[in-house]
Amino acid sequence: MKNLIILFAFVLFAATAQSQSLTQKDITGTWLVVNVENSSSNPQMAAAMTNAVINLYAENSFEVKEKQENGSAYVYNTTTNKNATWSFNPSTQTISTTRTKMSFKISKSGDKVFFTEQDSGLKLEVIKPI
C-alpha cells in the first residue's frame, strides 16, 4: 500500500511538472508585456519593456517593439537588430537570441506566462493578445 501511495505521488508530481513545460509551438507568436517585475534591477530596461511587444516568428526571426508615445497616439518602434533570430531549448525552457544580448527563461504559473530576461533579472508577465 505504501508503494502504491508513493507511485501515485510520483505520477501526480510528474504530471504537474510536465504541464508547466511549454513547447516551441506554444511560444511562437506575438507576446504583449503586461507587467514588469523586479523593475529595480534595471529601471531603464523595465521602462522600455513596459507594454512592449515580443515577436517570436515561426521562421525563427525575432523582434522587440517598444511602445512610444507620439503625440496623442502610441506607436511601436522596433528595437532589435535586423535579422535577429531566436532558438528554444525545451529542456531548460529558455529562449536564446542572436544579434541581441537578450535571453529569456520561460515559466508558467497557473494561467500566467513569464519571460525572465536572464542578464537583467527582469521578469516580464506576457500574454498572447491574438
C-alpha positions as YAML, in Angstrom:
chain: A
units: angstrom
residues:
- id: 1
  name: MET
  ca: [0.00, 0.00, 0.00]
- id: 2
  name: LYS
  ca: [2.84, 2.36, 0.88]
- id: 3
  name: ASN
  ca: [4.46, 1.74, -2.52]
- id: 4
  name: LEU
  ca: [1.16, 2.47, -4.24]
- id: 5
  name: ILE
  ca: [0.89, 5.83, -2.45]
- id: 6
  name: ILE
  ca: [4.48, 6.70, -3.38]
- id: 7
  name: LEU
  ca: [3.84, 5.75, -7.00]
- id: 8
  name: PHE
  ca: [0.67, 7.85, -7.08]
- id: 9
  name: ALA
  ca: [2.50, 10.85, -5.60]
- id: 10
  name: PHE
  ca: [5.30, 10.47, -8.17]
- id: 11
  name: VAL
  ca: [2.85, 10.30, -11.09]
- id: 12
  name: LEU
  ca: [0.98, 13.34, -9.78]
- id: 13
  name: PHE
  ca: [4.24, 15.30, -9.41]
- id: 14
  name: ALA
  ca: [5.44, 14.27, -12.89]
- id: 15
  name: ALA
  ca: [2.13, 15.28, -14.47]
- id: 16
  name: THR
  ca: [2.25, 18.66, -12.74]
- id: 17
  name: ALA
  ca: [5.84, 19.29, -13.84]
- id: 18
  name: GLN
  ca: [5.05, 18.28, -17.42]
- id: 19
  name: SER
  ca: [2.01, 20.57, -17.60]
- id: 20
  name: GLN
  ca: [4.21, 23.58, -16.75]
- id: 21
  name: SER
  ca: [6.51, 22.97, -19.75]
- id: 22
  name: LEU
  ca: [5.94, 24.85, -22.96]
- id: 23
  name: THR
  ca: [6.86, 23.77, -26.48]
- id: 24
  name: GLN
  ca: [8.32, 25.83, -29.30]
- id: 25
  name: LYS
  ca: [4.89, 25.82, -30.92]
- id: 26
  name: ASP
  ca: [3.38, 27.22, -27.69]
- id: 27
  name: ILE
  ca: [5.78, 30.15, -27.53]
- id: 28
  name: THR
  ca: [5.85, 31.06, -31.22]
- id: 29
  name: GLY
  ca: [3.83, 34.20, -31.89]
- id: 30
  name: THR
  ca: [3.28, 37.71, -30.60]
- id: 31
  name: TRP
  ca: [3.56, 38.39, -26.87]
- id: 32
  name: LEU
  ca: [2.48, 41.57, -25.12]
- id: 33
  name: VAL
  ca: [4.27, 42.53, -21.89]
- id: 34
  name: VAL
  ca: [1.52, 43.32, -19.37]
- id: 35
  name: ASN
  ca: [3.62, 43.62, -16.22]
- id: 36
  name: VAL
  ca: [7.31, 44.03, -15.35]
- id: 37
  name: GLU
  ca: [8.50, 42.61, -12.03]
- id: 38
  name: ASN
  ca: [11.89, 43.27, -10.39]
- id: 39
  name: SER
  ca: [11.99, 46.65, -12.15]
- id: 40
  name: SER
  ca: [14.53, 47.98, -9.65]
- id: 41
  name: SER
  ca: [17.18, 45.60, -11.04]
- id: 42
  name: ASN
  ca: [17.28, 47.58, -14.30]
- id: 43
  name: PRO
  ca: [14.90, 50.58, -14.25]
- id: 44
  name: GLN
  ca: [15.80, 51.79, -17.75]
- id: 45
  name: MET
  ca: [15.13, 48.42, -19.36]
- id: 46
  name: ALA
  ca: [11.98, 47.96, -17.23]
- id: 47
  name: ALA
  ca: [10.59, 51.26, -18.51]
- id: 48
  name: ALA
  ca: [11.39, 50.30, -22.11]
- id: 49
  name: MET
  ca: [9.79, 46.86, -21.78]
- id: 50
  name: THR
  ca: [6.55, 48.12, -20.21]
- id: 51
  name: ASN
  ca: [3.83, 47.37, -22.78]
- id: 52
  name: ALA
  ca: [6.44, 46.14, -25.28]
- id: 53
  name: VAL
  ca: [5.65, 43.52, -27.90]
- id: 54
  name: ILE
  ca: [7.91, 40.48, -28.35]
- id: 55
  name: ASN
  ca: [7.53, 38.71, -31.69]
- id: 56
  name: LEU
  ca: [8.84, 35.16, -31.94]
- id: 57
  name: TYR
  ca: [8.16, 34.26, -35.56]
- id: 58
  name: ALA
  ca: [7.78, 30.69, -36.87]
- id: 59
  name: GLU
  ca: [10.78, 31.08, -39.19]
- id: 60
  name: ASN
  ca: [12.80, 31.94, -36.05]
- id: 61
  name: SER
  ca: [13.18, 35.68, -36.64]
- id: 62
  name: PHE
  ca: [12.86, 37.78, -33.52]
- id: 63
  name: GLU
  ca: [11.97, 41.38, -32.70]
- id: 64
  name: VAL
  ca: [11.08, 43.55, -29.76]
- id: 65
  name: LYS
  ca: [8.88, 46.57, -30.30]
- id: 66
  name: GLU
  ca: [8.76, 49.21, -27.59]
- id: 67
  name: LYS
  ca: [5.67, 51.33, -27.13]
- id: 68
  name: GLN
  ca: [6.43, 55.01, -27.73]
- id: 69
  name: GLU
  ca: [4.13, 57.94, -27.10]
- id: 70
  name: ASN
  ca: [3.86, 60.02, -30.25]
- id: 71
  name: GLY
  ca: [1.54, 62.94, -29.50]
- id: 72
  name: SER
  ca: [-1.87, 61.54, -28.62]
- id: 73
  name: ALA
  ca: [-1.29, 58.15, -30.28]
- id: 74
  name: TYR
  ca: [1.01, 55.30, -29.41]
- id: 75
  name: VAL
  ca: [3.37, 53.76, -31.92]
- id: 76
  name: TYR
  ca: [5.73, 50.81, -31.64]
- id: 77
  name: ASN
  ca: [9.39, 51.14, -32.60]
- id: 78
  name: THR
  ca: [11.43, 48.04, -33.34]
- id: 79
  name: THR
  ca: [14.46, 48.00, -31.06]
- id: 80
  name: THR
  ca: [16.17, 44.75, -32.08]
- id: 81
  name: ASN
  ca: [18.75, 44.39, -34.81]
- id: 82
  name: LYS
  ca: [17.67, 43.39, -38.31]
- id: 83
  name: ASN
  ca: [17.93, 39.65, -38.93]
- id: 84
  name: ALA
  ca: [17.88, 38.79, -35.22]
- id: 85
  name: THR
  ca: [16.86, 35.18, -34.65]
- id: 86
  name: TRP
  ca: [15.75, 33.06, -31.72]
- id: 87
  name: SER
  ca: [16.01, 29.43, -30.70]
- id: 88
  name: PHE
  ca: [14.25, 27.50, -27.96]
- id: 89
  name: ASN
  ca: [15.69, 24.86, -25.65]
- id: 90
  name: PRO
  ca: [12.73, 22.81, -24.37]
- id: 91
  name: SER
  ca: [14.75, 21.01, -21.69]
- id: 92
  name: THR
  ca: [15.80, 24.26, -20.00]
- id: 93
  name: GLN
  ca: [12.75, 26.29, -21.14]
- id: 94
  name: THR
  ca: [14.99, 29.10, -22.42]
- id: 95
  name: ILE
  ca: [14.93, 31.31, -25.48]
- id: 96
  name: SER
  ca: [18.30, 32.43, -26.86]
- id: 97
  name: THR
  ca: [18.57, 35.25, -29.37]
- id: 98
  name: THR
  ca: [21.19, 36.36, -31.86]
- id: 99
  name: ARG
  ca: [22.24, 39.94, -32.57]
- id: 100
  name: THR
  ca: [20.95, 40.97, -29.16]
- id: 101
  name: LYS
  ca: [22.03, 40.29, -25.60]
- id: 102
  name: MET
  ca: [18.59, 39.04, -24.57]
- id: 103
  name: SER
  ca: [17.87, 35.52, -23.40]
- id: 104
  name: PHE
  ca: [14.70, 34.51, -21.61]
- id: 105
  name: LYS
  ca: [13.83, 31.80, -19.13]
- id: 106
  name: ILE
  ca: [10.19, 30.88, -19.64]
- id: 107
  name: SER
  ca: [7.99, 29.89, -16.74]
- id: 108
  name: LYS
  ca: [4.31, 29.34, -16.23]
- id: 109
  name: SER
  ca: [2.37, 29.80, -13.02]
- id: 110
  name: GLY
  ca: [-1.28, 28.86, -13.30]
- id: 111
  name: ASP
  ca: [-2.55, 30.65, -16.39]
- id: 112
  name: LYS
  ca: [0.25, 33.27, -16.35]
- id: 113
  name: VAL
  ca: [3.34, 33.09, -18.55]
- id: 114
  name: PHE
  ca: [6.59, 34.84, -17.63]
- id: 115
  name: PHE
  ca: [9.70, 35.63, -19.66]
- id: 116
  name: THR
  ca: [12.58, 36.34, -17.28]
- id: 117
  name: GLU
  ca: [15.42, 38.17, -19.02]
- id: 118
  name: GLN
  ca: [18.47, 36.37, -17.70]
- id: 119
  name: ASP
  ca: [21.03, 39.21, -17.72]
- id: 120
  name: SER
  ca: [18.88, 41.88, -16.09]
- id: 121
  name: GLY
  ca: [16.66, 39.64, -13.96]
- id: 122
  name: LEU
  ca: [13.52, 41.43, -15.18]
- id: 123
  name: LYS
  ca: [10.50, 39.16, -15.00]
- id: 124
  name: LEU
  ca: [8.04, 40.02, -17.76]
- id: 125
  name: GLU
  ca: [4.47, 38.81, -17.44]
- id: 126
  name: VAL
  ca: [3.31, 38.25, -21.02]
- id: 127
  name: ILE
  ca: [0.11, 37.35, -22.84]
- id: 128
  name: LYS
  ca: [-0.70, 36.44, -26.41]
- id: 129
  name: PRO
  ca: [-3.14, 39.19, -27.40]
- id: 130
  name: ILE
  ca: [-4.12, 37.47, -30.65]
...
